[in-house]
CSV table of C-alpha atoms in Angstrom, one decimal:
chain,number,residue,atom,x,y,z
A,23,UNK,CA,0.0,0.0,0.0
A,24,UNK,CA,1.1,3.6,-1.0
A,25,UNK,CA,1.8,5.8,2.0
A,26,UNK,CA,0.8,9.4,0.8
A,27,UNK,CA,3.4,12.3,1.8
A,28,UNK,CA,3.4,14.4,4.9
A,29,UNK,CA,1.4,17.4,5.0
A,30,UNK,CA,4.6,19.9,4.1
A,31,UNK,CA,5.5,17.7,0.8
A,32,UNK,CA,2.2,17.4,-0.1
A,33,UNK,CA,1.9,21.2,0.1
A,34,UNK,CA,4.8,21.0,-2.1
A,35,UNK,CA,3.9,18.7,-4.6
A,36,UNK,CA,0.3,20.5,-5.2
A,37,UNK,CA,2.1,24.2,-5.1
A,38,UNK,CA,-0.5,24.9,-2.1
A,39,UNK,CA,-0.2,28.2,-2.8
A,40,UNK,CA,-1.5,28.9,-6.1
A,41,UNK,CA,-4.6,27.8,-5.7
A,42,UNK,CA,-5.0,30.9,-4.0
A,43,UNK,CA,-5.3,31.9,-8.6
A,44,UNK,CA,-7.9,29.9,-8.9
A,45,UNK,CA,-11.6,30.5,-7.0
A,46,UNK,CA,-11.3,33.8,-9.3
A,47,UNK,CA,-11.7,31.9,-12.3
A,48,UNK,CA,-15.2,30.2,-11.4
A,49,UNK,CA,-16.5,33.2,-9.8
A,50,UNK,CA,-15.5,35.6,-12.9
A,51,UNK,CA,-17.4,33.2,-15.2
A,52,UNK,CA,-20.2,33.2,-12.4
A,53,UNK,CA,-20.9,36.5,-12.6
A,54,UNK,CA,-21.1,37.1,-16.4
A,55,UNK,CA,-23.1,34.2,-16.6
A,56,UNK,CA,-25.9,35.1,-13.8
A,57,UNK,CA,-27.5,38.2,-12.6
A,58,UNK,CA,-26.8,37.2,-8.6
A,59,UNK,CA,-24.7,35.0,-6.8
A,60,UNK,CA,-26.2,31.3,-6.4
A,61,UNK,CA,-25.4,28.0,-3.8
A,62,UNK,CA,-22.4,27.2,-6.7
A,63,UNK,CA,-20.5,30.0,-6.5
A,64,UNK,CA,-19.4,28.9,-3.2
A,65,UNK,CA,-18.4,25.3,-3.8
A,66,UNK,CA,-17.5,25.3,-7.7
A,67,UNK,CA,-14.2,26.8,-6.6
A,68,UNK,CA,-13.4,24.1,-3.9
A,69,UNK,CA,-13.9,21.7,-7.1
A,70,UNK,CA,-11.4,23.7,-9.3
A,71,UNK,CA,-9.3,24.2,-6.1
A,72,UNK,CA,-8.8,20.2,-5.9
A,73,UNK,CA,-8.5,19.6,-10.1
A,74,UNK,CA,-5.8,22.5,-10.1
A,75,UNK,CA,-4.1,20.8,-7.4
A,76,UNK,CA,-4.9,17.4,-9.1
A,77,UNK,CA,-2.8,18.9,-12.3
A,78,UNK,CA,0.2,19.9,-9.9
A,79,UNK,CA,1.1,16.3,-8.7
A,80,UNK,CA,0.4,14.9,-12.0
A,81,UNK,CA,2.9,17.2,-13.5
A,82,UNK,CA,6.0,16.3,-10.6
A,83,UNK,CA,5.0,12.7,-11.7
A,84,UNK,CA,5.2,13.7,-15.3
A,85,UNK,CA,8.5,15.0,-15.0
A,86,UNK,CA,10.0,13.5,-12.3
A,87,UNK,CA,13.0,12.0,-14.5
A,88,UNK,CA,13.6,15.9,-15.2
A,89,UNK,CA,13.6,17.5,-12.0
A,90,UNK,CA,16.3,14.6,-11.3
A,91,UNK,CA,18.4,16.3,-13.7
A,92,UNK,CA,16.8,20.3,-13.4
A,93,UNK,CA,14.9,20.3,-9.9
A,94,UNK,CA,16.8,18.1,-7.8
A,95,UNK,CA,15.2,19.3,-4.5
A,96,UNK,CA,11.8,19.2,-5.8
A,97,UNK,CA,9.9,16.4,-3.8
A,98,UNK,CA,9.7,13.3,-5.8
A,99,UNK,CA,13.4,13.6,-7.0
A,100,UNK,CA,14.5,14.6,-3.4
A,101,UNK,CA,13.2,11.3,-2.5
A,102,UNK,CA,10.3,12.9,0.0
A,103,UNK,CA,7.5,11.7,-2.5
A,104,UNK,CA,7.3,8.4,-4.4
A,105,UNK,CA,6.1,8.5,-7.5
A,106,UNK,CA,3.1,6.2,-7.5
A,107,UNK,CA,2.7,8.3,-4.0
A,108,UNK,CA,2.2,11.6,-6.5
A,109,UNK,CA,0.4,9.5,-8.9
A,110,UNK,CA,-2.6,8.6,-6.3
A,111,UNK,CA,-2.6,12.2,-5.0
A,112,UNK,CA,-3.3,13.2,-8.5
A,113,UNK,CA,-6.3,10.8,-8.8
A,114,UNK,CA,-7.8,11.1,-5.9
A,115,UNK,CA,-7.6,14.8,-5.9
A,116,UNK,CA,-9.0,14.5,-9.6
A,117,UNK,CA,-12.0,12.7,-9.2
A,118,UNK,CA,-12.7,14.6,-5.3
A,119,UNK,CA,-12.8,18.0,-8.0
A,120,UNK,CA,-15.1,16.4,-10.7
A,121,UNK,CA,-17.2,14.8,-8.1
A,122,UNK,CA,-17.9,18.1,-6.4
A,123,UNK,CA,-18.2,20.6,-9.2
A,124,UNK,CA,-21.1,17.8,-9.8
A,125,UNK,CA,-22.5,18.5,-6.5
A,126,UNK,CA,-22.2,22.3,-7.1
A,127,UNK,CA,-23.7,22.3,-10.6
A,128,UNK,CA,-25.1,19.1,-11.6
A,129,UNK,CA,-24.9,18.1,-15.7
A,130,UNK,CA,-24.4,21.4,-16.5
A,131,UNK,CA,-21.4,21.8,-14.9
A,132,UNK,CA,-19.9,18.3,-16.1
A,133,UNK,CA,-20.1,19.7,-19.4
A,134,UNK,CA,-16.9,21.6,-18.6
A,135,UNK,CA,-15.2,19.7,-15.7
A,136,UNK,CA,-14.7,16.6,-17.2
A,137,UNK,CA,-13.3,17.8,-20.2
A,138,UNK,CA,-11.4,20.1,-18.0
A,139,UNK,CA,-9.7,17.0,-16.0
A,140,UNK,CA,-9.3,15.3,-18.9
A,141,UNK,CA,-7.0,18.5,-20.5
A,142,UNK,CA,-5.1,18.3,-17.6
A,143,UNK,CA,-3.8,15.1,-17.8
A,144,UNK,CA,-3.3,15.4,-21.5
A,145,UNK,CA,-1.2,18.6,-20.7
A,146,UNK,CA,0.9,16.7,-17.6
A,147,UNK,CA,1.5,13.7,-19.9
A,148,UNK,CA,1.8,14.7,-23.6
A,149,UNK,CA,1.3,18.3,-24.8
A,150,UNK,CA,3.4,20.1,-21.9
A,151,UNK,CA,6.7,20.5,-24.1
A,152,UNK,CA,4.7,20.5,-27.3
A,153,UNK,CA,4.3,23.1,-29.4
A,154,UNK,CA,0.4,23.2,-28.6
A,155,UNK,CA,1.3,23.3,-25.1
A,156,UNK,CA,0.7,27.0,-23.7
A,157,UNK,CA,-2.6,26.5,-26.0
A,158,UNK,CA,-3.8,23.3,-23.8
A,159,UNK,CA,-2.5,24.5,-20.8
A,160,UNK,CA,-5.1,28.1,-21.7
A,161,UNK,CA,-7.6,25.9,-22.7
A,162,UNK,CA,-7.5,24.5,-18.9
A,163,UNK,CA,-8.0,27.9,-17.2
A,164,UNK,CA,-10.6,28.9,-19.6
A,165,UNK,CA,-12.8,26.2,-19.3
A,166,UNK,CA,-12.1,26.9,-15.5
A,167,UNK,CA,-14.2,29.9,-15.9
A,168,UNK,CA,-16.4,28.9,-18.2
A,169,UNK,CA,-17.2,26.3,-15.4
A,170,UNK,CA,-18.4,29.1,-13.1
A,171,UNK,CA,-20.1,30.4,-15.6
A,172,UNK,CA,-22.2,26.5,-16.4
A,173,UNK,CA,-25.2,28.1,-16.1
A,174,UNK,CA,-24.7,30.1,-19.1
A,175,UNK,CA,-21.7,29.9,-20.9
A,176,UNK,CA,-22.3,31.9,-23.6
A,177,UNK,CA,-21.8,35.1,-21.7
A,178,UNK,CA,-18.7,33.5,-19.8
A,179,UNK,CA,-16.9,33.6,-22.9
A,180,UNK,CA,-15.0,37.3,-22.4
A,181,UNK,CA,-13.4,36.5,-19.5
A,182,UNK,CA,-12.5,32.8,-20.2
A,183,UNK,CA,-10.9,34.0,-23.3
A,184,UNK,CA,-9.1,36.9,-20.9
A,185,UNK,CA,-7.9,34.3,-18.7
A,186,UNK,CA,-6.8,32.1,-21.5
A,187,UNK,CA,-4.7,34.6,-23.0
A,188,UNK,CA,-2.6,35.2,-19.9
A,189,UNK,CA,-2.4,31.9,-18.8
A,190,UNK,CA,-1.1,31.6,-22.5
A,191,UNK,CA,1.6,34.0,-22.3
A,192,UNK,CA,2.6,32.3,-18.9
A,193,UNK,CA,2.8,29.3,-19.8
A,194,UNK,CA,5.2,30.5,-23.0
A,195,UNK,CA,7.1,32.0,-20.4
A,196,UNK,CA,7.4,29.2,-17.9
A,197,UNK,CA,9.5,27.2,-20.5
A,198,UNK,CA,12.6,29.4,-19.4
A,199,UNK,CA,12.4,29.2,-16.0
A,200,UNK,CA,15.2,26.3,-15.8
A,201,UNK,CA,17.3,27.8,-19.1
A,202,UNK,CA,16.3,31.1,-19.6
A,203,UNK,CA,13.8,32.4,-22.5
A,204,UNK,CA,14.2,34.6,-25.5
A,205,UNK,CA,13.3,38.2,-26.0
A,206,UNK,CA,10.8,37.1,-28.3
A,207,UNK,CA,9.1,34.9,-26.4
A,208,UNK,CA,8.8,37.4,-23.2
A,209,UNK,CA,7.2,39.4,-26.1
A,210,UNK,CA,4.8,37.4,-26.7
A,211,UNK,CA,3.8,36.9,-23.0
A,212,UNK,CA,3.4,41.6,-22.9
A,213,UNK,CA,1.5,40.9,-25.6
A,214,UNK,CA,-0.6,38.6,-24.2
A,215,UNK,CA,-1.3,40.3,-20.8
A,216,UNK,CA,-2.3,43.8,-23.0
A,217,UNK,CA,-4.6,41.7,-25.8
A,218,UNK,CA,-6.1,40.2,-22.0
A,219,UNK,CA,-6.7,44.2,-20.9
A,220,UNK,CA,-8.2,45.0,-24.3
A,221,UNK,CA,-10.5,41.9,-24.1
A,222,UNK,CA,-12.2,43.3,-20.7
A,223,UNK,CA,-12.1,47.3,-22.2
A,224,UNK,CA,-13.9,46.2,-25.8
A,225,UNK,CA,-16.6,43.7,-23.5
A,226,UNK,CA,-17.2,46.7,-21.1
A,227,UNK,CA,-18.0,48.9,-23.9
A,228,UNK,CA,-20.2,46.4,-26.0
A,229,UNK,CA,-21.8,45.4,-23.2
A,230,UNK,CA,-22.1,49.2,-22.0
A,231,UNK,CA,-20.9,48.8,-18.7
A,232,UNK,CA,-22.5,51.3,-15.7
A,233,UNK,CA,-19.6,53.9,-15.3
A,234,UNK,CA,-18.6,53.2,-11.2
A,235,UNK,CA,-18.5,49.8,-12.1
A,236,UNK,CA,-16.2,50.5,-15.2
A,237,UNK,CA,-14.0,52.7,-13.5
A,238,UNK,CA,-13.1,50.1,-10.5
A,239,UNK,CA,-12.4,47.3,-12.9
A,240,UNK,CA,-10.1,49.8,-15.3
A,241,UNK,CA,-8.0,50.3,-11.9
A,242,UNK,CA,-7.5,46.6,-11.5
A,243,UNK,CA,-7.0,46.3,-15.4
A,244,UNK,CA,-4.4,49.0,-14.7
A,245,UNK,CA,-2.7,47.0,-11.5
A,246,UNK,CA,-3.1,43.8,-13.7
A,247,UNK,CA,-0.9,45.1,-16.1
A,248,UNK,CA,1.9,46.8,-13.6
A,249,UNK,CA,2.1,43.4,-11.7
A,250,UNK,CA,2.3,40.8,-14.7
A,251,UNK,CA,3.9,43.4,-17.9
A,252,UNK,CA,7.1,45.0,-15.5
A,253,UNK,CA,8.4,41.4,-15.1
A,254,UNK,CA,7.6,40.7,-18.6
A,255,UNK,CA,9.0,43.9,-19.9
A,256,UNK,CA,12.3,42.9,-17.6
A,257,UNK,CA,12.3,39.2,-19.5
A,258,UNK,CA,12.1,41.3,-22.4
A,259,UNK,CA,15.5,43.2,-21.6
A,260,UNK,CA,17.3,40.4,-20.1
A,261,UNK,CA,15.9,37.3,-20.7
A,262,UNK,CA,17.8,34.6,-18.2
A,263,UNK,CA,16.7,32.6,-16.3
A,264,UNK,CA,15.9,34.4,-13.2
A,265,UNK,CA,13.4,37.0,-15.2
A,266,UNK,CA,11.8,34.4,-16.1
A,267,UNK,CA,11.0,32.7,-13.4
A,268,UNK,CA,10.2,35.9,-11.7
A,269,UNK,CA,7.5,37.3,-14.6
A,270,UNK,CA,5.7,33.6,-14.4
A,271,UNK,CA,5.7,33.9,-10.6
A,272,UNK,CA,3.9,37.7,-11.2
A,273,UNK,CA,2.0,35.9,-14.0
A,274,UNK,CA,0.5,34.0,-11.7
A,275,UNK,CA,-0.4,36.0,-8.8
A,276,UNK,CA,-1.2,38.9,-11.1
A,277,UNK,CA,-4.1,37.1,-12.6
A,278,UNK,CA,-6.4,37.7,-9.2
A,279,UNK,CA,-5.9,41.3,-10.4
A,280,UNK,CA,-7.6,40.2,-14.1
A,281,UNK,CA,-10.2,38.1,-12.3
A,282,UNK,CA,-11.1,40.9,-9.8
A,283,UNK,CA,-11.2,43.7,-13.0
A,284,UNK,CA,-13.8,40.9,-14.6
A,285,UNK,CA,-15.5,40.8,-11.1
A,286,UNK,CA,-15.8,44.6,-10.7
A,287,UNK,CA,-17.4,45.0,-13.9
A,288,UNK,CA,-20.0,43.2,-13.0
A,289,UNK,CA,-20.6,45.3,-9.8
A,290,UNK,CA,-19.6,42.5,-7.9
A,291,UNK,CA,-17.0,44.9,-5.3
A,292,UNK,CA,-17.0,42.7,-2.6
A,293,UNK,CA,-15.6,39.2,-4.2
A,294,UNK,CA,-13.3,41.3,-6.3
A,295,UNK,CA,-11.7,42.8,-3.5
A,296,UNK,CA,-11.5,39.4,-2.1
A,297,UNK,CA,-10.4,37.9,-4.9
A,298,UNK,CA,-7.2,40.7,-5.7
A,299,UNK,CA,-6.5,40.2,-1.9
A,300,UNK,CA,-5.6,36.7,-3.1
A,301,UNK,CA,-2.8,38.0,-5.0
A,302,UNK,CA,-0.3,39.6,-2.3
A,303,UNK,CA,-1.2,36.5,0.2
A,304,UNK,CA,0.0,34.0,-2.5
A,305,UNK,CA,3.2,36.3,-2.6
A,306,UNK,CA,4.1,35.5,0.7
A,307,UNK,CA,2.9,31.9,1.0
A,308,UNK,CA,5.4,31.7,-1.8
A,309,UNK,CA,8.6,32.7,0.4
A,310,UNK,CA,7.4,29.2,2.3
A,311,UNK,CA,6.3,26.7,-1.1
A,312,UNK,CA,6.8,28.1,-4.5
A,313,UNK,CA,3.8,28.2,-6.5
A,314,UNK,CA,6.0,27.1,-9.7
């Protein structure tokens, strides 16, 4: 029988952290899907929570025979995790997050987690280093929102693609974390965090968004971009290793700031200012277990 990790390498091997990214994601879709909260916007997040945590250990698992060589001192190569130890953590936490997003939204919401799960894996196991990886790996924190949003998709689909474009740029990032990146490549990540800004302007402006409410998301749009495009713009001027590990790190943590602009537009203050609160906290969980 397996004997799962103590509770500091299991924080670890999930990145405890940054899941502190994630509740944003359902609620954004949430509340450009539906006119007032409802009973799943409080315990679809706890499902994406667990699947994003899911994807974590899968991907330590996944690339275990590279941290050997890259990441010596992550857990699984350090010896602290086994690998079939990682490998039912991922399951377990897997099905736990499709089995409650079915509690929080029935059908409707299996629609979008199960495909969800089923992206993650194929990102942990195949696509990660492929060229269609950044675009699976978006695909994940889109239908994330999109999730949130089960009840009516259709108008979750601004800020799924938002979040999909960041978590794109990201992810193209990420890759030079170990090795360093090119200046063309941190390009491409700016570019993706401003096309994610001008996805929430054009949307508030078809959608003819109350003014207050405009004004309060365009400040978070406006921290969004200071938190996630300076690190980028530094990958851009020197892009080693270190710059990039420190823009995906602001990549991360920045995106509460995207979620909570998406939030604000909506009216909803009071989870937005919860949600960009997220941000700063993961910051300093970090300095304990890296969220990368």
């Amino acid at each position: 029988m397996t004997a799962l990790p103590a509770a500091r390498d299991l924080a670890e091997l999930v990145r405890l952290p940054a899941a502190l990214s994630v509740p944003g994601d359902a609620w954004s879709g949430a509340a450009w899907a539906t006119t007032s909260p409802g009973r799943g916007d409080a315990v679809t997040p706890l499902g994406s929570v667990l699947l994003y945590w899911s994807g974590m250990a899968l991907n330590d698992w996944a690339d275990r025979k590279v941290d050997a060589v890259e990441r010596p001192e992550r857990v699984i190569p350090s010896g602290r995790v086994t690998p079939a130890a990682a490998l039912v953590v991922a399951g377990l936490l897997g099905a736990a997050g499709v089995a409650v997003t079915a509690v929080a939204g029935g059908h409707r919401a299996l629609r979008f987690s199960v495909p969800l799960a089923l992206l993650i894996v194929t990102y942990d196991v195949a696509a990660k280093d492929s060229p269609a990886g950044p675009l699976v790996m978006a695909s994940t924190r889109g239908l994330d929102v999109l999730l949130g949003g089960a009840a009516a998709p259709g108008q979750a689909g601004a800020p799924a693609a938002a979040v999909a474009v960041h978590t794109a740029g990201v992810t193209l990032l990420s890759r030079g974390e170990v090795h360093g990146t090119s200046p063309l490549t941190a390009v491409a990540a700016l570019t993706a965090t401003g096309t994610a800004i001008g996805v929430l302007v054009s949307t508030m402006a078809r959608d003819e968004v109350p003014l207050g409410h405009r004004r309060l998301a365009l400040g978070f749009a406006a921290l969004y971009g200071a938190a996630v495009g300076v690190p980028q713009a530094r990958a851009v001027a020197t892009p080693d290793a270190t710059r990039a590990r420190a823009a995906t790190g602001a990549g991360i943590g920045g995106l509460t700031l995207l979620q909570a602009a998406w939030l604000a537009a909506r009216g909803r203050v009071v989870p937005a200012l919860v949600v960009a609160t997220a941000g700063p906290l993961l910051r300093r969980a970090a300095r304990a277990v890296s969220p990368t």
